[in-house]
Coordinates of C-alpha atoms in Angstrom, one line a residue:
M1 CA 65.7 -55.1 -8.1
K2 CA 64.7 -52.3 -6.2
I3 CA 61.8 -52.2 -3.7
L4 CA 60.3 -49.8 -1.5
L5 CA 58.9 -51.0 1.9
L6 CA 56.3 -48.9 4.0
E7 CA 55.9 -50.3 7.4
D8 CA 55.6 -48.5 10.8
D9 CA 56.0 -51.7 13.0
F10 CA 59.8 -51.9 13.5
A11 CA 59.9 -55.5 13.9
Y12 CA 58.1 -56.0 10.6
K13 CA 60.1 -53.3 8.9
E14 CA 63.7 -55.0 10.1
S15 CA 62.7 -58.6 9.6
I16 CA 61.3 -58.0 5.9
T17 CA 64.1 -55.5 5.0
E18 CA 66.7 -58.1 6.0
Y19 CA 65.1 -61.0 4.5
L20 CA 64.6 -59.3 0.9
N21 CA 68.0 -58.2 1.4
S22 CA 69.4 -61.7 1.6
L23 CA 67.5 -62.4 -1.3
G24 CA 69.4 -60.0 -3.3
Y25 CA 66.9 -57.3 -3.5
E26 CA 67.7 -53.6 -2.7
V27 CA 65.2 -52.2 -0.1
D28 CA 64.6 -48.5 1.0
D29 CA 62.3 -48.7 4.0
F30 CA 60.0 -46.1 5.5
D31 CA 57.5 -45.9 8.5
N32 CA 55.9 -42.5 7.1
G33 CA 53.5 -42.6 4.0
D34 CA 54.5 -38.9 2.9
E35 CA 58.2 -39.8 3.0
A36 CA 57.5 -43.1 0.7
L37 CA 55.6 -40.7 -1.6
D38 CA 58.6 -38.4 -1.7
A39 CA 61.0 -41.2 -2.5
I40 CA 58.5 -42.7 -5.2
F41 CA 58.7 -39.7 -7.1
K42 CA 62.5 -39.2 -7.0
K43 CA 63.6 -42.7 -7.5
N44 CA 62.2 -45.6 -10.0
F45 CA 61.2 -49.0 -7.9
D46 CA 60.3 -52.5 -9.0
L47 CA 57.9 -53.0 -6.3
L48 CA 56.1 -51.4 -3.8
L49 CA 55.4 -53.0 -0.4
L50 CA 52.7 -51.0 1.4
D51 CA 51.5 -51.3 4.9
I52 CA 48.1 -49.6 5.0
R53 CA 47.7 -48.0 8.4
V54 CA 50.9 -45.7 8.7
P55 CA 51.8 -42.1 10.1
G56 CA 51.2 -39.5 7.2
S57 CA 49.4 -40.7 3.9
D58 CA 48.3 -44.1 4.7
G59 CA 48.6 -46.9 2.1
Y60 CA 45.6 -46.5 0.2
E61 CA 46.3 -42.4 -0.3
V62 CA 49.9 -43.4 -1.5
V63 CA 48.5 -45.9 -4.3
K64 CA 45.9 -43.4 -5.2
T65 CA 48.4 -40.6 -5.7
I66 CA 51.0 -42.4 -7.7
R67 CA 48.2 -43.6 -10.0
E68 CA 47.1 -40.5 -10.5
Y69 CA 50.3 -39.4 -11.6
E70 CA 50.3 -42.8 -13.8
I71 CA 53.2 -44.3 -12.0
F72 CA 52.1 -48.3 -12.4
T73 CA 54.8 -49.6 -10.3
P74 CA 53.2 -53.0 -8.8
V75 CA 52.0 -52.4 -5.2
I76 CA 51.6 -55.2 -2.7
F77 CA 49.8 -54.3 0.5
I78 CA 50.9 -55.7 3.9
T79 CA 48.2 -55.6 6.2
S80 CA 45.9 -57.2 9.2
L81 CA 43.1 -55.6 7.6
T82 CA 40.6 -58.8 5.7
D83 CA 37.3 -57.6 5.4
I84 CA 35.9 -57.4 1.5
Q85 CA 35.5 -53.8 1.9
N86 CA 39.2 -53.2 2.4
L87 CA 40.4 -55.4 -0.1
S88 CA 38.2 -54.4 -2.9
L89 CA 39.1 -50.6 -2.3
G90 CA 42.8 -51.7 -2.6
Y91 CA 42.4 -53.2 -6.0
E92 CA 40.0 -50.5 -7.1
L93 CA 42.8 -48.1 -6.3
G94 CA 45.2 -50.0 -8.2
C95 CA 47.1 -52.5 -6.1
N96 CA 48.1 -56.0 -7.1
D97 CA 48.3 -58.1 -4.2
Y98 CA 47.4 -58.4 -0.6
I99 CA 49.5 -60.1 2.3
R100 CA 47.8 -60.9 5.2
K101 CA 49.7 -60.4 8.7
P102 CA 50.9 -62.3 10.3
F103 CA 52.8 -64.4 7.7
A104 CA 55.9 -66.6 6.7
L105 CA 58.8 -64.7 5.2
K106 CA 58.6 -67.4 2.4
E107 CA 55.3 -66.6 1.6
L108 CA 56.5 -62.9 1.0
K109 CA 59.3 -64.3 -1.0
Y110 CA 56.7 -66.1 -3.5
R111 CA 54.4 -63.0 -3.6
V112 CA 57.3 -60.6 -4.4
A113 CA 58.6 -63.0 -7.1
Q114 CA 55.0 -63.2 -8.8
A115 CA 54.5 -59.7 -8.5
L116 CA 57.8 -58.9 -10.5
K117 CA 57.2 -61.6 -13.0
N118 CA 53.5 -60.0 -13.8
K119 CA 55.4 -56.7 -14.1
A120 CA 57.6 -58.1 -16.7
G121 CA 54.4 -59.0 -18.7
V122 CA 52.8 -56.1 -18.1
E123 CA 55.6 -54.1 -19.6
K124 CA 55.1 -56.0 -22.8
E125 CA 51.6 -54.4 -23.0
K126 CA 50.6 -57.6 -24.4
I127 CA 50.0 -60.6 -22.1
D128 CA 50.2 -64.3 -23.4
L129 CA 47.2 -66.0 -21.9
S130 CA 47.8 -69.4 -23.3
S131 CA 49.3 -70.4 -26.5
D132 CA 46.4 -69.1 -28.5
Y133 CA 45.3 -65.8 -26.6
C134 CA 46.7 -62.6 -25.7
F135 CA 45.5 -59.9 -24.0
C136 CA 46.3 -56.2 -24.9
I137 CA 46.2 -54.4 -21.3
D138 CA 46.3 -50.7 -22.3
E139 CA 43.5 -51.1 -24.9
Y140 CA 41.4 -54.1 -23.3
R141 CA 41.6 -56.1 -26.6
L142 CA 41.6 -59.6 -26.8
F143 CA 43.5 -61.5 -29.6
K144 CA 43.3 -65.2 -30.8
G145 CA 46.5 -65.2 -32.9
S146 CA 46.0 -62.0 -35.3
E147 CA 42.3 -62.2 -34.9
E148 CA 40.7 -59.8 -32.4
I149 CA 37.8 -61.2 -30.1
K150 CA 35.1 -58.7 -29.4
L151 CA 34.4 -58.1 -25.7
S152 CA 31.7 -56.3 -23.7
K153 CA 32.7 -53.8 -21.3
I154 CA 32.1 -56.2 -18.4
E155 CA 34.0 -58.7 -20.0
Q156 CA 36.9 -56.1 -20.6
K157 CA 37.1 -55.3 -17.2
L158 CA 36.9 -58.9 -16.1
L159 CA 39.6 -60.1 -18.4
H160 CA 41.9 -57.1 -17.4
L161 CA 41.6 -58.1 -13.8
L162 CA 42.0 -61.8 -14.4
A163 CA 45.0 -61.1 -16.9
T164 CA 46.8 -58.4 -14.6
N165 CA 46.6 -60.8 -11.8
M166 CA 47.6 -64.1 -13.6
G167 CA 48.5 -66.9 -10.9
I168 CA 46.0 -65.5 -8.1
V169 CA 43.0 -66.7 -7.0
L170 CA 40.3 -64.0 -7.1
S171 CA 37.1 -64.4 -5.1
S172 CA 33.7 -63.3 -6.7
E173 CA 33.3 -60.5 -4.3
I174 CA 36.7 -58.9 -5.6
I175 CA 35.6 -59.5 -9.2
G176 CA 32.4 -58.1 -8.5
E177 CA 33.7 -54.9 -6.8
Y178 CA 36.2 -54.5 -9.6
V179 CA 33.9 -55.1 -12.6
W180 CA 30.4 -53.6 -11.3
G181 CA 32.1 -51.0 -9.0
S182 CA 29.2 -49.3 -7.3
E183 CA 26.4 -51.0 -9.3
E184 CA 24.4 -53.9 -7.9
Y185 CA 25.7 -57.2 -8.6
N186 CA 25.3 -60.7 -7.5
A187 CA 27.1 -63.8 -7.6
T188 CA 24.9 -64.9 -10.4
D189 CA 26.1 -62.2 -12.4
V190 CA 29.6 -62.8 -12.0
R191 CA 29.2 -66.6 -12.9
M192 CA 27.4 -65.4 -16.1
A193 CA 30.2 -63.0 -17.0
I194 CA 32.8 -65.6 -16.6
K195 CA 30.8 -68.1 -18.7
K196 CA 30.2 -65.7 -21.2
L197 CA 34.3 -65.1 -21.4
R198 CA 34.9 -68.7 -21.4
D199 CA 32.4 -69.3 -24.3
K200 CA 34.5 -66.7 -26.3
T201 CA 37.7 -68.3 -25.6
D202 CA 39.2 -71.6 -24.1
K203 CA 36.9 -73.0 -21.5
E204 CA 39.8 -74.0 -19.6
L205 CA 41.6 -70.5 -19.8
I206 CA 39.6 -69.3 -16.7
V207 CA 39.8 -71.9 -13.8
N208 CA 37.4 -72.1 -10.9
Y209 CA 38.9 -72.9 -7.7
R210 CA 36.0 -74.4 -5.7
A211 CA 35.1 -72.1 -2.9
Q212 CA 38.0 -69.7 -3.6
G213 CA 37.3 -67.9 -6.8
Y214 CA 38.8 -67.8 -10.2
G215 CA 41.9 -67.1 -11.9
I216 CA 44.3 -67.6 -14.9
E217 CA 47.0 -69.9 -14.4
K218 CA 50.6 -68.3 -14.9
R219 CA 52.4 -69.8 -17.8
D220 CA 56.1 -71.5 -17.2

């Protein structure tokens, strides 16, 4: 598995690269966003680990550019930024996960493994949500067996976010920013959208993690 690391802090870059190498991953590391972009266009990577505040193109610009060119390699942002505006912007641009500095290398191990597992599911175009339900991520269509379940636009976006981030707990704020974008919404809108989606599927499919958010548990 090939991983690109964009990190301008020398200590972080060295420790992350050495640790991932010890786990068997091949890592190309960069401290400049423009150089990282060039590498992404020249070489196929299985995962991108991107710091946000770096020389050249920042992490946001890197993701925005590659998504415009339909490069859908999974992205994990490594950042000290924690406010909801920054988190929601990253998800809107197309990142898959965040890991906040400072962090234990063991946490990175599990985040990387999870992102690569999700990538394998995405590449199959359909993600199995349970024994009965699967979601076609390219067409935003939900199926129970061979029967399609009709979804509203909001339900489509909500399920797309949850399905492509299985195993990750997403806060109401992140869900709201992704689903409604610049439109006004509140916590009640998020709860109602979750309820309607549950009513059309299995009530246990979307898990409510008290005081944290919502998610779909990763299948074994």
